[in-house]
Amino acid sequence: MADPTAPDVGTSDDTGTGVVPPGERGSLVVKDRAIERIAAAAALGVPGVVRHSGGGILRLTGRDLPRADVTTGATAVAVNLYIAAEWPYDAAMLTRRVHDAVERQLHDLTGMRISELNVLIVATALVEDGETDEAQPPVEYLESDIVAARTTPHPDIPTVAPLPPLAPPAAAPAAAIVAIAALALSFVAARELLIVNGTYGGAPWLRNSFEWFGRLHWHTWLAPVAGVCLVLGIVLIVVALKPRRRTHVPLQVAGPVPTVWMRRTDVARMCSAHASALTGVRTARTVVDRRRAVVRISIEDETPVDEITASVRGAVAPNLAALADPVELVVEVAR
């Protein structure tokens, strides 16, 4: 919780004969819950930020947006603010406005220094035409606020390259099998311990298995079993060392590092949708890999092949130009 220092002003004691020292006058305590509500209310006052209630269990738990998680110290506070934005919106401009509004409101109402304020857009709301949020108060910017925003330098935010979206590790199924086997072995070991202590009656599995292995001599089936175990061990090592494959491709956006990614399947669907919308194209199917984007279309008999090929390239090429890693466009026509 926050405990800002109160200003040093003279206050009489109970007897009215003297001034109470500052350390004995008490303190102003701002609860974390109050800071969360101040941050959420300030964010809701920014145009473009809307109330949003999640479905299912989120509706029961009351995890509505905007929502703030705070970590407070003696004179500073760190805030993670989760908001819902009305589509369409400029994410960079909206988060900057929310950041400035929340930081100013928290400082004015609590007097605390904002050490860290992270604004995260976690939901997008579609507001129908003519529908307004009556609970959302209008935001008024004073001339002093505009001048301060223009003259006060914002701290430089370091750009950190995000990790690219990756598929689950190839070793995940093997790890699940190993975990299940470890649980089964722990159950057998616990059963064996109960049998040794006389708590549970039954034939010991581990001891009998070890004795059976101890009496085992060479048999012809041992060679293929050893080969299978060797191959299985090599496969598990390869799977454990196999790097995770990328599931998305980066897009060209403003900034030094890619921050927007799309699945190749979505890129292919987008290309197919633009190609199939052309006159003379009956069906369109696109396959996108690391090097090429192959658009296979079927056309009507009277449609010129060269003309429709040029039309498809003109409709699909702008979509592929958004990719940070360019790919070759190939158009295959069939009647």
CSV table of C-alpha atoms in Angstrom, one decimal, residues 16-304:
chain,number,residue,atom,x,y,z
A,16,GLY,CA,-4.5,22.8,22.8
A,17,THR,CA,-1.3,23.8,24.5
A,18,GLY,CA,1.3,22.8,21.9
A,19,VAL,CA,2.0,21.6,18.4
A,20,VAL,CA,2.1,17.9,17.7
A,21,PRO,CA,5.3,16.7,16.0
A,22,PRO,CA,4.9,15.6,12.4
A,23,GLY,CA,5.8,12.0,13.2
A,24,GLU,CA,2.8,11.8,15.6
A,25,ARG,CA,0.1,13.2,13.4
A,26,GLY,CA,-0.6,10.0,11.5
A,27,SER,CA,-0.3,9.3,7.8
A,28,LEU,CA,-2.4,9.2,4.6
A,29,VAL,CA,-2.8,5.6,3.3
A,30,VAL,CA,-3.9,5.0,-0.2
A,31,LYS,CA,-5.0,1.4,-0.7
A,32,ASP,CA,-4.0,-0.6,-3.8
A,33,ARG,CA,-7.6,-1.0,-4.7
A,34,ALA,CA,-8.1,2.7,-4.8
A,35,ILE,CA,-5.1,3.1,-7.1
A,36,GLU,CA,-6.5,0.4,-9.4
A,37,ARG,CA,-9.9,2.2,-9.6
A,38,ILE,CA,-8.2,5.6,-10.3
A,39,ALA,CA,-6.2,4.1,-13.1
A,40,ALA,CA,-9.2,2.3,-14.6
A,41,ALA,CA,-11.4,5.4,-14.4
A,42,ALA,CA,-8.7,7.5,-16.0
A,43,ALA,CA,-8.2,5.0,-18.9
A,44,LEU,CA,-12.0,4.8,-19.4
A,45,GLY,CA,-12.0,8.6,-19.9
A,46,VAL,CA,-9.8,8.4,-23.0
A,47,PRO,CA,-11.8,8.3,-26.3
A,48,GLY,CA,-11.5,4.9,-27.8
A,49,VAL,CA,-11.3,3.0,-24.6
A,50,VAL,CA,-14.5,1.1,-23.8
A,51,ARG,CA,-15.9,-1.1,-21.1
A,52,HIS,CA,-15.7,-4.8,-22.0
A,53,SER,CA,-17.0,-7.8,-20.1
A,54,GLY,CA,-15.5,-11.2,-20.9
A,55,GLY,CA,-17.7,-14.2,-21.5
A,56,GLY,CA,-17.9,-17.4,-19.5
A,57,ILE,CA,-16.0,-17.6,-16.3
A,58,LEU,CA,-14.7,-14.1,-16.7
A,59,ARG,CA,-18.2,-12.7,-16.4
A,60,LEU,CA,-18.6,-14.6,-13.1
A,61,THR,CA,-15.3,-13.4,-11.7
A,62,GLY,CA,-15.9,-9.8,-12.6
A,63,ARG,CA,-12.7,-9.4,-14.6
A,64,ASP,CA,-14.0,-6.5,-16.7
A,65,LEU,CA,-12.0,-4.1,-18.7
A,66,PRO,CA,-10.4,-1.7,-18.1
A,67,ARG,CA,-8.6,-3.4,-15.2
A,68,ALA,CA,-5.4,-2.5,-13.4
A,69,ASP,CA,-2.9,-4.5,-11.4
A,70,VAL,CA,-0.6,-2.3,-9.2
A,71,THR,CA,2.5,-2.8,-7.2
A,72,THR,CA,3.1,0.0,-4.7
A,73,GLY,CA,6.1,1.1,-2.7
A,74,ALA,CA,6.6,3.9,-0.2
A,75,THR,CA,6.5,6.7,-2.8
A,76,ALA,CA,6.2,5.0,-6.2
A,77,VAL,CA,3.8,2.7,-7.9
A,78,ALA,CA,4.0,0.3,-10.9
A,79,VAL,CA,0.9,-0.3,-12.9
A,80,ASN,CA,-0.1,-2.9,-15.5
A,81,LEU,CA,-3.3,-1.6,-17.2
A,82,TYR,CA,-5.5,-3.9,-19.4
A,83,ILE,CA,-7.9,-2.1,-21.6
A,84,ALA,CA,-10.4,-2.8,-24.4
A,85,ALA,CA,-10.3,-0.6,-27.5
A,86,GLU,CA,-13.1,0.3,-29.9
A,87,TRP,CA,-12.3,-0.8,-33.4
A,88,PRO,CA,-10.8,0.7,-35.6
A,89,TYR,CA,-8.0,2.4,-33.6
A,90,ASP,CA,-4.4,3.4,-33.8
A,91,ALA,CA,-2.7,1.2,-31.1
A,92,ALA,CA,0.4,3.4,-30.7
A,93,MET,CA,-1.6,6.7,-30.3
A,94,LEU,CA,-4.3,5.2,-28.1
A,95,THR,CA,-1.8,3.6,-25.7
A,96,ARG,CA,0.2,6.9,-25.5
A,97,ARG,CA,-3.0,8.8,-24.6
A,98,VAL,CA,-4.0,6.3,-22.0
A,99,HIS,CA,-0.5,6.3,-20.6
A,100,ASP,CA,-0.5,10.1,-20.3
A,101,ALA,CA,-4.0,10.3,-18.8
A,102,VAL,CA,-3.4,7.6,-16.2
A,103,GLU,CA,0.0,8.9,-15.2
A,104,ARG,CA,-1.4,12.5,-14.8
A,105,GLN,CA,-4.5,11.3,-12.9
A,106,LEU,CA,-2.5,9.1,-10.5
A,107,HIS,CA,0.0,11.8,-9.8
A,108,ASP,CA,-2.7,14.5,-9.2
A,109,LEU,CA,-4.8,12.3,-6.9
A,110,THR,CA,-2.2,10.4,-4.9
A,111,GLY,CA,1.0,12.4,-5.3
A,112,MET,CA,2.9,9.3,-6.0
A,113,ARG,CA,5.6,8.8,-8.6
A,114,ILE,CA,4.8,6.4,-11.4
A,115,SER,CA,7.9,4.2,-11.8
A,116,GLU,CA,6.4,1.9,-14.5
A,117,LEU,CA,3.1,2.0,-16.4
A,118,ASN,CA,2.4,-0.7,-19.0
A,119,VAL,CA,-0.7,-0.3,-21.2
A,120,LEU,CA,-1.9,-3.6,-22.8
A,121,ILE,CA,-4.8,-3.8,-25.3
A,122,VAL,CA,-6.3,-7.3,-24.6
A,123,ALA,CA,-9.7,-7.0,-26.3
A,124,THR,CA,-11.3,-5.2,-29.3
A,125,ALA,CA,-14.9,-4.1,-29.1
A,126,LEU,CA,-17.1,-3.4,-32.1
A,127,VAL,CA,-19.5,-0.6,-31.3
A,128,GLU,CA,-22.5,-0.5,-33.6
A,129,ASP,CA,-23.6,2.7,-35.4
A,130,GLY,CA,-25.6,5.0,-33.1
A,131,GLU,CA,-24.6,3.0,-30.0
A,132,THR,CA,-22.7,5.1,-27.3
A,133,ASP,CA,-21.5,4.4,-23.9
A,134,GLU,CA,-23.3,6.7,-21.6
A,135,ALA,CA,-21.2,5.8,-18.7
A,136,GLN,CA,-18.0,7.0,-20.4
A,137,PRO,CA,-17.2,10.5,-19.4
A,138,PRO,CA,-15.9,13.0,-21.9
A,139,VAL,CA,-12.2,13.9,-21.7
A,140,GLU,CA,-11.3,17.6,-21.5
A,141,TYR,CA,-7.7,18.6,-22.3
A,142,LEU,CA,-6.7,22.0,-20.9
A,143,GLU,CA,-4.3,24.2,-22.7
A,144,SER,CA,-1.7,23.7,-19.8
A,145,ASP,CA,-1.9,20.0,-20.3
A,146,ILE,CA,-1.3,20.3,-24.1
A,147,VAL,CA,1.7,22.6,-23.5
A,148,ALA,CA,3.1,20.3,-20.8
A,149,ALA,CA,2.7,17.3,-23.1
A,150,ARG,CA,4.6,19.1,-25.9
A,151,THR,CA,7.4,20.5,-23.7
A,152,THR,CA,7.9,17.6,-21.3
A,153,PRO,CA,10.1,15.0,-22.9
A,154,HIS,CA,9.0,11.4,-22.6
A,155,PRO,CA,11.6,8.9,-21.6
A,156,ASP,CA,12.9,6.8,-24.4
A,157,ILE,CA,11.4,3.4,-24.4
A,158,PRO,CA,14.0,0.8,-25.4
A,159,THR,CA,12.9,-1.4,-28.3
A,160,VAL,CA,13.1,-5.1,-27.5
A,161,ALA,CA,12.7,-7.6,-30.3
A,162,PRO,CA,9.8,-9.9,-29.3
A,163,LEU,CA,10.2,-13.7,-29.7
A,164,PRO,CA,8.7,-15.0,-32.9
A,165,PRO,CA,5.6,-17.2,-32.5
A,166,LEU,CA,6.8,-20.8,-32.4
A,167,ALA,CA,5.1,-24.2,-32.5
A,168,PRO,CA,5.1,-26.4,-29.4
A,169,PRO,CA,8.3,-28.4,-28.8
A,170,ALA,CA,8.6,-31.6,-30.8
A,171,ALA,CA,9.6,-33.3,-27.5
A,172,ALA,CA,6.3,-32.4,-25.8
A,173,PRO,CA,4.6,-35.8,-26.6
A,174,ALA,CA,7.7,-37.7,-25.4
A,175,ALA,CA,7.9,-35.5,-22.3
A,176,ALA,CA,4.2,-36.4,-21.5
A,177,ILE,CA,4.9,-40.1,-21.9
A,178,VAL,CA,8.0,-39.8,-19.7
A,179,ALA,CA,5.9,-38.0,-17.1
A,180,ILE,CA,3.2,-40.6,-17.1
A,181,ALA,CA,5.8,-43.3,-16.8
A,182,ALA,CA,7.4,-41.5,-13.8
A,183,LEU,CA,4.0,-41.3,-12.1
A,184,ALA,CA,3.4,-45.0,-12.7
A,185,LEU,CA,6.9,-45.9,-11.4
A,186,SER,CA,6.2,-43.8,-8.3
A,187,PHE,CA,3.0,-45.6,-7.7
A,188,VAL,CA,4.7,-49.0,-8.0
A,189,ALA,CA,7.5,-47.9,-5.7
A,190,ALA,CA,5.0,-46.7,-3.1
A,191,ARG,CA,3.2,-50.1,-3.4
A,192,GLU,CA,6.5,-51.8,-2.9
A,193,LEU,CA,7.3,-49.8,0.2
A,194,LEU,CA,3.9,-50.7,1.7
A,195,ILE,CA,4.5,-54.4,1.0
A,196,VAL,CA,8.0,-54.3,2.6
A,197,ASN,CA,6.6,-52.6,5.8
A,198,GLY,CA,3.7,-55.1,6.0
A,199,THR,CA,1.0,-52.5,5.5
A,200,TYR,CA,-0.2,-54.0,2.3
A,201,GLY,CA,-0.3,-57.7,1.3
A,202,GLY,CA,0.6,-58.7,-2.2
A,203,ALA,CA,3.3,-59.9,-4.5
A,204,PRO,CA,6.2,-57.4,-4.9
A,205,TRP,CA,6.5,-56.3,-8.5
A,206,LEU,CA,9.9,-54.6,-8.5
A,207,ARG,CA,11.7,-57.4,-6.5
A,208,ASN,CA,10.2,-60.1,-8.7
A,209,SER,CA,11.2,-58.1,-11.9
A,210,PHE,CA,14.8,-57.6,-10.7
A,211,GLU,CA,15.1,-61.3,-9.8
A,212,TRP,CA,13.7,-62.2,-13.2
A,213,PHE,CA,16.3,-60.0,-14.9
A,214,GLY,CA,19.0,-61.5,-12.7
A,215,ARG,CA,18.2,-65.0,-13.9
A,216,LEU,CA,17.9,-64.0,-17.5
A,217,HIS,CA,20.4,-65.4,-20.0
A,218,TRP,CA,21.0,-64.8,-23.6
A,219,HIS,CA,18.0,-65.2,-25.9
A,220,THR,CA,17.6,-64.5,-29.6
A,221,TRP,CA,14.9,-61.8,-28.9
A,222,LEU,CA,17.4,-59.7,-26.9
A,223,ALA,CA,19.2,-58.5,-30.1
A,224,PRO,CA,16.1,-56.9,-31.7
A,225,VAL,CA,15.0,-55.4,-28.4
A,226,ALA,CA,18.4,-53.8,-27.9
A,227,GLY,CA,18.3,-52.4,-31.5
A,228,VAL,CA,14.8,-51.0,-30.9
A,229,CYS,CA,15.9,-49.4,-27.6
A,230,LEU,CA,19.0,-47.9,-29.4
A,231,VAL,CA,16.9,-46.4,-32.2
A,232,LEU,CA,14.3,-45.1,-29.7
A,233,GLY,CA,17.1,-43.4,-27.7
A,234,ILE,CA,18.5,-41.7,-30.8
A,235,VAL,CA,15.0,-40.6,-31.8
A,236,LEU,CA,14.4,-39.1,-28.4
A,237,ILE,CA,17.7,-37.2,-28.5
A,238,VAL,CA,17.0,-35.8,-31.9
A,239,VAL,CA,13.5,-34.8,-30.9
A,240,ALA,CA,14.8,-33.1,-27.7
A,241,LEU,CA,17.4,-31.1,-29.7
A,242,LYS,CA,15.1,-30.3,-32.6
A,243,PRO,CA,14.4,-26.5,-32.7
A,244,ARG,CA,10.8,-25.3,-32.6
A,245,ARG,CA,9.5,-24.3,-36.0
A,246,ARG,CA,8.0,-20.9,-36.7
A,247,THR,CA,4.3,-20.8,-37.1
A,248,HIS,CA,3.9,-17.2,-38.3
A,249,VAL,CA,5.6,-14.8,-40.8
A,250,PRO,CA,6.5,-11.2,-39.8
A,251,LEU,CA,4.9,-8.2,-41.5
A,252,GLN,CA,6.5,-5.0,-42.5
A,253,VAL,CA,5.5,-2.4,-39.9
A,254,ALA,CA,7.0,0.9,-38.8
A,255,GLY,CA,9.8,0.2,-36.3
A,256,PRO,CA,13.2,-1.5,-36.1
A,257,VAL,CA,11.9,-4.9,-35.3
A,258,PRO,CA,8.8,-6.9,-36.4
A,259,THR,CA,5.9,-6.8,-34.0
A,260,VAL,CA,3.0,-8.1,-36.1
A,261,TRP,CA,2.9,-11.7,-37.3
A,262,MET,CA,0.5,-13.7,-39.4
A,263,ARG,CA,0.1,-17.4,-40.1
A,264,ARG,CA,0.9,-18.6,-43.6
A,265,THR,CA,-2.6,-20.1,-43.7
A,266,ASP,CA,-4.1,-16.7,-43.1
A,267,VAL,CA,-1.9,-15.1,-45.8
A,268,ALA,CA,-3.0,-17.8,-48.2
A,269,ARG,CA,-6.7,-17.3,-47.4
A,270,MET,CA,-6.3,-13.6,-47.9
A,271,CYS,CA,-4.7,-14.1,-51.3
A,272,SER,CA,-7.4,-16.6,-52.3
A,273,ALA,CA,-10.1,-14.2,-51.3
A,274,HIS,CA,-8.8,-11.4,-53.4
A,275,ALA,CA,-8.2,-13.7,-56.4
A,276,SER,CA,-11.6,-15.4,-56.3
A,277,ALA,CA,-13.3,-11.9,-56.2
A,278,LEU,CA,-12.1,-11.2,-59.8
A,279,THR,CA,-14.4,-11.5,-62.7
A,280,GLY,CA,-13.8,-14.7,-64.6
A,281,VAL,CA,-12.3,-16.7,-61.7
A,282,ARG,CA,-14.4,-19.6,-60.5
A,283,THR,CA,-12.2,-20.9,-57.7
A,284,ALA,CA,-8.9,-19.9,-56.2
A,285,ARG,CA,-6.6,-21.8,-53.9
A,286,THR,CA,-3.3,-20.5,-52.5
A,287,VAL,CA,-0.4,-22.3,-50.9
A,288,VAL,CA,2.3,-20.2,-49.1
A,289,ASP,CA,5.6,-21.6,-48.0
A,290,ARG,CA,8.9,-20.0,-47.1
A,291,ARG,CA,9.9,-19.2,-50.7
A,292,ARG,CA,6.8,-19.1,-52.9
A,293,ALA,CA,3.1,-18.2,-52.9
A,294,VAL,CA,1.3,-20.4,-55.5
A,295,VAL,CA,-2.1,-19.3,-56.5
A,296,ARG,CA,-4.1,-21.9,-58.4
A,297,ILE,CA,-7.2,-20.6,-60.1
A,298,SER,CA,-9.8,-22.1,-62.4
A,299,ILE,CA,-11.3,-19.8,-64.9
A,300,GLU,CA,-14.1,-19.9,-67.4
A,301,ASP,CA,-13.5,-21.0,-71.0
A,302,GLU,CA,-13.8,-17.7,-72.6
A,303,THR,CA,-11.5,-15.8,-70.2
A,304,PRO,CA,-8.1,-14.9,-71.7
